[in-house]
XYZ file of C-alpha atoms in Angstrom:
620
model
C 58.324 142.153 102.572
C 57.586 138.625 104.393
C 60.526 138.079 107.226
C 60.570 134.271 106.674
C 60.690 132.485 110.121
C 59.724 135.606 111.723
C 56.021 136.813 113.539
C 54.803 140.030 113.568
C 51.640 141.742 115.358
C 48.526 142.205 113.592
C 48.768 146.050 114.652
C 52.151 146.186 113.245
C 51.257 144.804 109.926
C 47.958 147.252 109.912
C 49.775 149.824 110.177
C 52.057 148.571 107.210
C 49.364 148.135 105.038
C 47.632 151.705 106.098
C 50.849 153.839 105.709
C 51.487 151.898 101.905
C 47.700 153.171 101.001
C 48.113 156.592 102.182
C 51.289 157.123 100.326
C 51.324 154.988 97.122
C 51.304 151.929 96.145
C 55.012 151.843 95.099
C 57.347 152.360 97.580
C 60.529 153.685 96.228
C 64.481 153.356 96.391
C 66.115 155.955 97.914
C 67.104 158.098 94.595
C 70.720 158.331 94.107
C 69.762 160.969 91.524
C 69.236 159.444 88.026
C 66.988 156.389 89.592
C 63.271 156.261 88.588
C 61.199 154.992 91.319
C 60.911 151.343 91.936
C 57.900 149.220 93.115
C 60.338 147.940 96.311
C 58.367 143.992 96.478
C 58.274 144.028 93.107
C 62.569 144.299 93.189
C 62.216 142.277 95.716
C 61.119 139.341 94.440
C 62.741 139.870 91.176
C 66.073 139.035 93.519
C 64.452 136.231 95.108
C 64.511 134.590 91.361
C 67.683 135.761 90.153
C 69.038 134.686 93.888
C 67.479 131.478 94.368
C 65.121 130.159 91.707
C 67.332 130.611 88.514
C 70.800 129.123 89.968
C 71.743 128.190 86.064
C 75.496 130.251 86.886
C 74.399 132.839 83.920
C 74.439 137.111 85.678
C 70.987 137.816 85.921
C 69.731 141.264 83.939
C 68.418 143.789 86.389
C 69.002 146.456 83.918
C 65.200 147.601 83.567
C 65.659 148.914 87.136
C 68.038 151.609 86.030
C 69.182 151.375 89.713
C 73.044 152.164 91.037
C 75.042 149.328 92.527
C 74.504 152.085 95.674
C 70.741 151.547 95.417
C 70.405 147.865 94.694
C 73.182 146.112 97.345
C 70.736 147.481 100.541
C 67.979 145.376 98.703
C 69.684 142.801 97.899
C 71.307 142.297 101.198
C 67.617 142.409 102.804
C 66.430 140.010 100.414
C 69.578 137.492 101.644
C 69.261 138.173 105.212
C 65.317 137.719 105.177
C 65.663 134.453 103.943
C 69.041 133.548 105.940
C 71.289 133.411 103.267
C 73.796 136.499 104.018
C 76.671 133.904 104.741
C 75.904 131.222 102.056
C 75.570 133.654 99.316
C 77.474 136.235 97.264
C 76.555 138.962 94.653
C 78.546 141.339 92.648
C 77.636 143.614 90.290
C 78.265 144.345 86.122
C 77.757 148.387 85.697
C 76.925 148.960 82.194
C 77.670 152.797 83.019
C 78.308 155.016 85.952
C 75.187 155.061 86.971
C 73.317 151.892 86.714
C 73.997 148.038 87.251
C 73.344 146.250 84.090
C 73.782 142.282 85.813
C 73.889 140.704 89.008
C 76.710 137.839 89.290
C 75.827 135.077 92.420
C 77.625 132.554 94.096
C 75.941 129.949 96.031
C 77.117 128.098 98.032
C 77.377 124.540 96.675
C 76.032 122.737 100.024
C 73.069 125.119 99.365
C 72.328 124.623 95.821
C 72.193 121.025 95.708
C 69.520 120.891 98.727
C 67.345 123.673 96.757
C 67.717 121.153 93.722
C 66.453 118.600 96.051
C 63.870 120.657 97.445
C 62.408 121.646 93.253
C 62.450 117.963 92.765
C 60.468 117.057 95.511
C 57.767 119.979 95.052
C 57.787 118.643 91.405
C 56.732 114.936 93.000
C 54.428 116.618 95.451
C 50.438 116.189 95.033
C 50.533 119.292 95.688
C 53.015 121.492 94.916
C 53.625 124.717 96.090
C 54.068 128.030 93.897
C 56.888 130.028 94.079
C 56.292 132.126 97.487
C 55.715 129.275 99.487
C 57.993 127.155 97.834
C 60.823 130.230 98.570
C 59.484 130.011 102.518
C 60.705 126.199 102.067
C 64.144 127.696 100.750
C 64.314 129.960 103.530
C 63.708 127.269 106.183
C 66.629 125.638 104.894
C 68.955 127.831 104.636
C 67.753 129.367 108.174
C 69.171 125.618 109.011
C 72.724 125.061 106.869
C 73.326 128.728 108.386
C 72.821 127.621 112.178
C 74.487 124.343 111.564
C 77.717 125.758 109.728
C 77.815 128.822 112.510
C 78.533 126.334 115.285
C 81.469 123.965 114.681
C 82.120 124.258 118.548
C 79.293 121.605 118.727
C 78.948 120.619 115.526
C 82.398 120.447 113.978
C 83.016 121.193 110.219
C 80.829 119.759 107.516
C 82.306 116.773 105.592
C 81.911 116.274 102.266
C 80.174 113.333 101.877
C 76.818 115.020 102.729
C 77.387 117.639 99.939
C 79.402 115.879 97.514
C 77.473 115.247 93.702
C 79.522 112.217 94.018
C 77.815 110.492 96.475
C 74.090 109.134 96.871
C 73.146 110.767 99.545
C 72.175 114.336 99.361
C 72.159 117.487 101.817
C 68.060 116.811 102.330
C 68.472 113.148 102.138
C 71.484 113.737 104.993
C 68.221 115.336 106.876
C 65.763 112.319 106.442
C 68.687 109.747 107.589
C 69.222 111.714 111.122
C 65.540 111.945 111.141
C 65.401 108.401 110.943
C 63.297 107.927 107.805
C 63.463 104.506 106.825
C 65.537 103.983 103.769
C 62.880 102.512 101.438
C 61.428 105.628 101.892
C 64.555 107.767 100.736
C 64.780 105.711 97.721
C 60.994 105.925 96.676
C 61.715 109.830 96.517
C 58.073 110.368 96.530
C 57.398 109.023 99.856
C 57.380 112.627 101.669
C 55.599 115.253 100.451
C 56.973 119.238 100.521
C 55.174 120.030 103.287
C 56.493 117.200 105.171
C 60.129 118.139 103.838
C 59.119 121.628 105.568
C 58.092 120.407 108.869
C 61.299 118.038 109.017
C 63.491 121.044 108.375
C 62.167 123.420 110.858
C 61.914 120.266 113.536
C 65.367 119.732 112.738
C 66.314 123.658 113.292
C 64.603 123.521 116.228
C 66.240 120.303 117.879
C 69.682 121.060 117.262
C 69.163 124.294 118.572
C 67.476 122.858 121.827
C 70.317 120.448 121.894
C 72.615 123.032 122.291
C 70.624 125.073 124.704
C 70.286 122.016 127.154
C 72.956 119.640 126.023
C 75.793 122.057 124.434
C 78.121 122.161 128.390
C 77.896 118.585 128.355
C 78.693 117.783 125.048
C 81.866 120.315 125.675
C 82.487 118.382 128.495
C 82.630 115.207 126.895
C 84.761 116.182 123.850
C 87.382 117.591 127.129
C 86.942 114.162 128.489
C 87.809 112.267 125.142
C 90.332 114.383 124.773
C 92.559 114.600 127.722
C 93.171 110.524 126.785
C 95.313 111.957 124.123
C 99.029 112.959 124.447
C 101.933 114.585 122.366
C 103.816 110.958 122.314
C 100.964 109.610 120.353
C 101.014 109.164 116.386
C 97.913 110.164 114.263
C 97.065 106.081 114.084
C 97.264 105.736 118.012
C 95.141 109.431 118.595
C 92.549 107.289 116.092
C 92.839 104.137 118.241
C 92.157 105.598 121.739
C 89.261 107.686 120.519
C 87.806 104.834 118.736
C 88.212 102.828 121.782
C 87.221 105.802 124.039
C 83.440 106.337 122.180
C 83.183 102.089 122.107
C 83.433 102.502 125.850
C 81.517 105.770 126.367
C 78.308 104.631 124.258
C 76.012 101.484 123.833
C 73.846 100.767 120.972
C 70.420 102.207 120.833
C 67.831 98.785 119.708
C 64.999 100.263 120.276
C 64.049 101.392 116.809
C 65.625 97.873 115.397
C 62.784 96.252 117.696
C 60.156 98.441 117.415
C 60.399 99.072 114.032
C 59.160 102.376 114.375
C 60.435 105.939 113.565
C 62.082 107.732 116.384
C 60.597 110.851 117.933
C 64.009 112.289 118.771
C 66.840 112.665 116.270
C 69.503 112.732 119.172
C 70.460 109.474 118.265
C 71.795 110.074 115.084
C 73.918 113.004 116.216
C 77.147 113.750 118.056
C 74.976 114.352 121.054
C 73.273 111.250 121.539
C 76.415 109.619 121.771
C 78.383 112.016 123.653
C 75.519 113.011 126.282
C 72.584 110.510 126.196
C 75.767 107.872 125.862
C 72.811 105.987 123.678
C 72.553 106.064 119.562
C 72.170 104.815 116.592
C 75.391 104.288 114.140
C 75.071 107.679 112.607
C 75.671 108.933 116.070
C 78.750 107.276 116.570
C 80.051 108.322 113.041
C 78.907 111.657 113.960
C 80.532 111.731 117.290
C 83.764 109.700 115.994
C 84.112 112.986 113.125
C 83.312 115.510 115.747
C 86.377 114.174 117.976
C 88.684 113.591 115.268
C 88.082 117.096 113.994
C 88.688 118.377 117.621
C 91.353 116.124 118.105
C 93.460 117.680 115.025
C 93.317 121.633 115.421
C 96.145 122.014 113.263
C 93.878 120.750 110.383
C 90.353 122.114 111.364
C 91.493 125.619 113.605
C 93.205 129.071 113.047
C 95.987 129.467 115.915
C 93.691 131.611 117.928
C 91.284 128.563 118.639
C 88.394 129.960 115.910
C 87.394 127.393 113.410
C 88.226 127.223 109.641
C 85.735 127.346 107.076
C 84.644 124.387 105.575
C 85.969 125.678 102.353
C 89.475 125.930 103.795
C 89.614 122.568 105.371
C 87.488 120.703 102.295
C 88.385 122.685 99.340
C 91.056 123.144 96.866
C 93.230 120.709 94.753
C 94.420 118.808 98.139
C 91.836 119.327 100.758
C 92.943 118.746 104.474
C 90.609 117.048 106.093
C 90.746 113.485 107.792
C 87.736 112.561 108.483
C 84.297 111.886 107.091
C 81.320 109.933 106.534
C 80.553 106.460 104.654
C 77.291 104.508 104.104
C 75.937 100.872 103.244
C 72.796 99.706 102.553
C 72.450 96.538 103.592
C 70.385 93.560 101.388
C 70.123 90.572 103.699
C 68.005 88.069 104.596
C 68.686 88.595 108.400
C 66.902 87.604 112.376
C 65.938 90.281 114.291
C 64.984 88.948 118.011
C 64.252 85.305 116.626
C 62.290 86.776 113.424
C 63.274 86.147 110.021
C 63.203 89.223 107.937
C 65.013 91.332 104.981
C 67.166 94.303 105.921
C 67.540 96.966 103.910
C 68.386 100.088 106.152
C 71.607 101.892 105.580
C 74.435 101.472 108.223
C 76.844 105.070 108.755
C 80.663 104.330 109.152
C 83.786 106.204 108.508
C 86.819 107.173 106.419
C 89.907 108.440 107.639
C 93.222 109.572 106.567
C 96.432 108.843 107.519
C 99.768 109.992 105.705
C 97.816 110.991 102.786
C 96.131 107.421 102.767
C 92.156 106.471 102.938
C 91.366 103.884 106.024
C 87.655 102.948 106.706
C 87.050 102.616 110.481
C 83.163 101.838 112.069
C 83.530 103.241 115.531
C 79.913 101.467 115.970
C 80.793 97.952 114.978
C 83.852 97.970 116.987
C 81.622 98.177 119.815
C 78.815 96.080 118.858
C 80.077 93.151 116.230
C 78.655 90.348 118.863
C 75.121 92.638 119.013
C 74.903 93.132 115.211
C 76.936 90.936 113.532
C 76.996 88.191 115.258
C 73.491 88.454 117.032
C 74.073 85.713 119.510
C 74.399 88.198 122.384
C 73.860 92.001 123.248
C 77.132 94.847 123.392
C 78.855 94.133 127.155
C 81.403 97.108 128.267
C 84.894 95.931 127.245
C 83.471 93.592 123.861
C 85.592 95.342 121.764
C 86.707 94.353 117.893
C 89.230 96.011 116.341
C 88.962 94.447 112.815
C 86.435 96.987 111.820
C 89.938 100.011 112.223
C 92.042 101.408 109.847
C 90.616 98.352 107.001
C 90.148 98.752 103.093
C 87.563 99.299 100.705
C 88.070 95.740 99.174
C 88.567 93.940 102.633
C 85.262 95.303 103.721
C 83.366 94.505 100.249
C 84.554 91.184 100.736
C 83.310 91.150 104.758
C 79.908 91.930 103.257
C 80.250 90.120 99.690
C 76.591 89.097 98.753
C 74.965 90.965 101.990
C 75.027 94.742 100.618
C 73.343 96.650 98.130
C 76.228 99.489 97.573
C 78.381 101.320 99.460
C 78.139 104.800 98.982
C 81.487 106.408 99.665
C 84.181 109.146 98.352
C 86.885 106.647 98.865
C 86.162 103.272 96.884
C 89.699 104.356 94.759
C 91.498 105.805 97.896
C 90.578 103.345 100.632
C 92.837 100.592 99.146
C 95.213 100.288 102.002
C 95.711 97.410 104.129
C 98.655 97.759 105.987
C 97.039 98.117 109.341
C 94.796 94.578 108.414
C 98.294 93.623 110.540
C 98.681 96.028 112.864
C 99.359 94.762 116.481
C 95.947 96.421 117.524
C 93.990 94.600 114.906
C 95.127 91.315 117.526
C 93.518 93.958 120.572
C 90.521 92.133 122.193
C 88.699 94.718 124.242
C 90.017 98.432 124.811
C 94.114 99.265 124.779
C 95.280 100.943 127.588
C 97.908 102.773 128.614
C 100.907 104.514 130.841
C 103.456 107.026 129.621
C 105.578 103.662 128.743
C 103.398 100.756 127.416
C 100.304 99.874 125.907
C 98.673 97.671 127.594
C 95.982 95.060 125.637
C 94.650 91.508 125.494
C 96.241 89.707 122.598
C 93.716 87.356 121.029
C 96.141 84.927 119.139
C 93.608 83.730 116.195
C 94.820 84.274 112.853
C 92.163 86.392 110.109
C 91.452 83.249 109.148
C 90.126 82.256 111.955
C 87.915 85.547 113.128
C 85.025 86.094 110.899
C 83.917 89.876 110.701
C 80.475 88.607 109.972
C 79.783 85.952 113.177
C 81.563 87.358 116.219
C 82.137 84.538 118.369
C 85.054 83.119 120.868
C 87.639 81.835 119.213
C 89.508 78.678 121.898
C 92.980 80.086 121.042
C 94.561 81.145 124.452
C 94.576 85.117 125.048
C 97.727 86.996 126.440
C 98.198 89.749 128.337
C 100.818 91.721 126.420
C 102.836 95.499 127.130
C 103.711 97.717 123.737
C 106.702 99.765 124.557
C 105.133 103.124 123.012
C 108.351 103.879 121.590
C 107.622 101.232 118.810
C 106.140 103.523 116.168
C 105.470 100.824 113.764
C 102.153 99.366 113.731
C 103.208 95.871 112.213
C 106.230 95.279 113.898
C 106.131 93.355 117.617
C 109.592 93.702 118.530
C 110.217 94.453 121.652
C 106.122 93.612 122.806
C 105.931 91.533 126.680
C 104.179 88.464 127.046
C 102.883 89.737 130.797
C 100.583 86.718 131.091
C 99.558 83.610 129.115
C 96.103 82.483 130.032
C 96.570 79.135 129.179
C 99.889 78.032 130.812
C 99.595 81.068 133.792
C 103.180 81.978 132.563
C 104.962 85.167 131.687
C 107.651 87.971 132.378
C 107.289 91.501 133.940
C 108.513 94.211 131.339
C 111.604 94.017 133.265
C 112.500 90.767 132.482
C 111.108 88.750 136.005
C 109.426 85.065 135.591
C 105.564 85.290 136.324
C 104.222 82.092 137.326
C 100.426 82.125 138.288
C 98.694 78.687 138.590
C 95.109 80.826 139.424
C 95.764 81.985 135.919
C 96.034 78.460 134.132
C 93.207 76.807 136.621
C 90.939 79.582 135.873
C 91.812 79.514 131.951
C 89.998 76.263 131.718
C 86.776 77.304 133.823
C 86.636 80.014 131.201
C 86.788 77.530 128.332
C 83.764 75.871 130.044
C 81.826 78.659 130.698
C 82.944 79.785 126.278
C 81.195 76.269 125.250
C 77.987 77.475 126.715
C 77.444 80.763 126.480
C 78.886 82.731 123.149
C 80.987 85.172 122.376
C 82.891 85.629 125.721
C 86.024 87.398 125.428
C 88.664 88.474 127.898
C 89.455 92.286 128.518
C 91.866 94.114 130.414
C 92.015 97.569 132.459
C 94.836 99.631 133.888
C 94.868 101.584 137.317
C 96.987 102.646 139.624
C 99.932 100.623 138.414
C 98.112 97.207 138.057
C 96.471 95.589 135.278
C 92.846 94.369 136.159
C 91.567 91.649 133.638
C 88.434 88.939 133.619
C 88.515 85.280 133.711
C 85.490 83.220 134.567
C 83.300 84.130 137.165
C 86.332 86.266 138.503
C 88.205 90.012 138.361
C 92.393 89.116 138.754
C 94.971 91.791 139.553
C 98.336 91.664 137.640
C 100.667 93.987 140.016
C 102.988 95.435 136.948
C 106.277 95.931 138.899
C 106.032 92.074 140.724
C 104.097 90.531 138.171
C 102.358 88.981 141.028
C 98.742 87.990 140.673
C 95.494 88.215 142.811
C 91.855 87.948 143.456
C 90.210 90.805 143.235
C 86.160 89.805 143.124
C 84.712 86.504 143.127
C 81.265 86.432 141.612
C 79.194 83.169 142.843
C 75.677 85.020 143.635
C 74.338 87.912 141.172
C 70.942 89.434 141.007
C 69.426 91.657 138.687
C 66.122 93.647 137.898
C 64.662 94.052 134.488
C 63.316 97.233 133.133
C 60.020 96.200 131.548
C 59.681 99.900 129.740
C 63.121 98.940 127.795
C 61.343 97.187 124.234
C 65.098 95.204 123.726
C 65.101 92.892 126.626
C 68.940 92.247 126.216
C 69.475 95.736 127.636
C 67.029 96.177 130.016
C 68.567 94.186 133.149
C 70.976 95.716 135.460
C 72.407 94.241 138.909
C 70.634 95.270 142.399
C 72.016 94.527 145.904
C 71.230 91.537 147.750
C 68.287 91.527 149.550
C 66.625 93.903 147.566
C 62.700 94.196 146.921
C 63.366 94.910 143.160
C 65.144 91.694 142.868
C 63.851 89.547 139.745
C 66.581 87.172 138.803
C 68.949 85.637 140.666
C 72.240 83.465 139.073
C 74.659 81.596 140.716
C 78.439 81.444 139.296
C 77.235 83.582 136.818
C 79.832 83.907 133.534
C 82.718 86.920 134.225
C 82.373 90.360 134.239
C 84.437 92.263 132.455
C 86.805 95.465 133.751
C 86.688 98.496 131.834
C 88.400 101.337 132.448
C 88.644 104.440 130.429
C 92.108 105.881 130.451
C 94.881 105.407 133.034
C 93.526 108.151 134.565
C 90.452 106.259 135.373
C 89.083 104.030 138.311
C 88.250 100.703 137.006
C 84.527 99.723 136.423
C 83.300 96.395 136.503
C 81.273 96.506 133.084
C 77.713 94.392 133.162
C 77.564 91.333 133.898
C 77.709 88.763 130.128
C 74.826 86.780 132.118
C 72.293 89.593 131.678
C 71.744 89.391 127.759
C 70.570 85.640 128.282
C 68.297 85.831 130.989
């Protein structure tokens, strides 16, 4: 019998053949007595279309075998291990007397099903189809795949249901074609990839993920640890969403290069938990893959048994009231739209997510909360501490209406659910940049523009003065401010210390205004803050300021008046290909003087602060 995915020697498969011919040509069941002899591939493949091909839910009649339940489960069990289906499929057995099994009862898995569905239909659109033993190598393939990806939830977390739901548009092999970047015209067309082609996809994708783990798996581990030990006991569900949302904005940029190449990408990495995580460089299905991974890590008491081993996907997903919190959403996008100074129509989907909270659907796009002013707004590229936080914890009907006229659907579980909008008005929807924080406040800056004002679809800088503000983290209530210090308003250079002190700063106010110059020319500026070491570090024009918490005194930190950079011509998305090189250097290609600010960004209060790149770059 063919071992599917497997090799064997020529000798080996001689000697097969020879020792068949010198016996007989029907290999038998062991005999449990009453048995007559059975042609063993002839059984065999028999199973293989009860098993696989017939999947209508009816028992399938083996009762011409005249075989025991003792002589049939070894075969059958081959037959599910050979094509890697032991743990996604389950057969019992109807004994129409003592001795013989009259019907064989199976349970596939539903993940499983629907891709072998897929997998008919696209044979069926093939120009050349295959027949049933190479079709059932295609099966095989497949399941060799679900198998490995569903036995490793330490690196790939849990399934969600979106990918295997009949409710949504996007299927188990489609899910396949998305993270192997197949353009989405070509999803839709259905016809566009042949069987074969399907085939070669799925083993390529077998193959990657399990390289991925092989090279990447201790570093993805160690990331997860990283994202992680930002989280505390103290912190609600909302605020363990907030600081990982904030945590992958600052750990990952935006991968362009398939937006301005317009080509397929040669490595799927992007579009998976470990581009973002290790490469720290993906596409939007990598953050939403990353973003589900940490949640689901983040919550063991939803996704883990006590002892640290992971729950089965039917655990966490199934029932009356699944558990879960997390999973995947999709639009595809119908705009006229420029890409690099071209006028063109997009169509591609976009990934985001949906999240629950208190029993209660949220929608929350990890990737545009890092990248509005790159995508959105497409007047600059992402700079570390650009952070939105409109795109967290918003509704179905608030984001329809974002993206009224622009979309073609959105594909989601949650269009009933995700009708929330409570946290439209949370204090951290007001957060421009990352929040940070101590064991007693959070620490943010407070951009002071009303909804009216901010426009999901054109990021830009609003002229309304920032503050720097401190969130007693005892305030569990995400709409009240009660309670919340004005540290520091940029405009008038005034404030208090959270223990009550005047803070006078006239740097503060002088440099407020050079900041409103530097706004009018170039867009989408924005101020951001960082904590370390009891002091707040925050941005203003072409400087970095120090805000000493206890004093509330204020002070230069780094005055940038000469900045040079190098480009990296190999980078096809010139806005990220420039980084800053010491003075005097050979490599030195651009040179600016009082060059717009740099923003701090730091990643935790356990963190050093790190100047992010300079907001010149993108417009060189």
């Amino acid at each position: 019998m063919k071992k599917y995915g497997k090799k064997y020697a020529p000798w080996l498969l001689f000697l097969f053949v020879a020792a068949c011919l010198l016996t007989s040509t029907a290999a038998a069941l062991p005999d449990s007595g009453a048995a007559a002899s059975v042609p063993q591939a002839e059984l065999e493949q028999a199973l293989e279309e009860a098993i696989f091909r017939r999947r209508d839910g009816t028992p399938a009649d083996v009762s011409q075998y005249n075989l025991t339940e003792e002589q049939l489960a070894p075969v059958t069990a081959g037959v599910l291990a050979d094509n890697y289906a032991d743990a996604l499929v389950t057969v019992s057995y109807d004994s129409a007397g003592a001795n013989s099994v009259s019907a064989m009862d199976v349970e596939m898995d539903s993940t499983l099903s629907m891709a072998l569905d897929e997998l008919d239909q696209i044979n069926e659109n093939s120009p050349e189809p295959m027949g049933g033993p190479e079709l059932q190598t295609v099966y095989a393939h497949y399941a060799e795949l679900q198998a490995y990806y569903e036995s490793e939830p330490e690196y790939f977390g849990l399934p969600c249901p979106y990918f295997t739901s009949k409710d949504t548009e996007t299927s188990p092999i489609g899910a396949i074609l998305a993270v192997a970047g197949i353009p989405q015209a070509a999803i839709d067309a259905g016809d566009s990839r042949t069987i074969q082609q399907v085939d070669q996809i799925i083993l390529g994708f077998t193959d990657a993920l399990r390289g991925y783990v092989a090279e990447y798996g201790d570093a993805l581990l160690a990331a997860r640890d990283r994202a992680l030990s930002h989280l505390d006991s103290n912190m609600t569900a909302a605020e363990k969403l907030l600081v990982l949302n904030d945590w992958l904005a600052g750990s990952c940029t935006f991968d362009m290069s398939a937006v301005t190449t317009g080509e397929e990408p040669t490595d799927m990495i992007g579009s998976t938990a470990f581009g973002a995580l290790v490469k720290q460089n993906c596409a939007c299905l990598g953050y939403s893959a990353a973003y589900v991974y940490l949640v689901q890590c983040a919550f063991p008491e939803i996704y883990q048994n006590g002892d640290g081993s992971w729950k089965t996907k039917e655990e966490v997903n199934g029932g009356e009231n699944p558990a879960y919190l997390i999973d995947f959403v999709k639009i595809i996008w119908d705009a006229d739209v420029s890409i690099l100074g071209e006028e063109s129509h997009f169509g591609e989907p976009h990934f985001f997510n949906a999240v629950k909270l208190d029993g209660k659907w949220y929608y929350a796009d990890p990737c545009y909360s890092d990248i509005s002013v790159q995508c959105i707004g497409r007047n600059r590229v992402e700079t570390d501490g650009n952070l939105s936080h409109l795109y967290f914890l918003c509704s179905d009907p608030t984001m329809r209406e974002w993206y009224r006229g622009n979309f073609k659907t959105i594909d989601t579980l949650y269009q009933e659910l995700a009708v929330h909008d409570e946290y439209e008005d949370a204090w951290f929807t007001d957060a421009a940049g990352p929040v940070s924080y101590d064991d007693d406040y959070w620490y943010y800056v407070k951009n002071q523009s009303t909804l009216e004002q901010i426009s999901p679809t054109e990021a830009h800088y609003n002229q309304v003065p920032d503050q720097l503000v401190a969130r007693p983290r005892t305030l569990t209530d995400p709409l009240s401010t009660a309670g919340e210090t004005v540290l520091l308003d940029y405009a008038t250079g005034q404030g208090a210390t959270t223990g009550g002190a005047a803070v006078t700063s006239e740097l503060v106010q002088n440099e407020y205004l050079l900041f409103q110059a530097y706004a009018e020319k170039y867009p989408s500026l924005a101020h951001s803050l960082a904590l370390y070491r009891n002091a707040l570090y925050f941005n203003t024009s072409n400087k970095i300021l120090k805000y000493d918490l206890h004093s509330g005194a204020v002070s230069l930190v780094k005055e940038y008046n000469r900045v040079s950079a190098v480009r990296d011509t190999s980078n096809p998305f010139p806005g990220q290909s420039f980084s800053v090189v010491p003075e005097g250097s050979a490599d030195i290609a651009h040179t600016v003087f009082n060059p717009p600010p740099r923003r701090p960004l730091s990643q935790g209060r356990r963190q050093a602060v790190r100047p992010g790149r300079h907001q010149f770059l993108p417009y060189l």
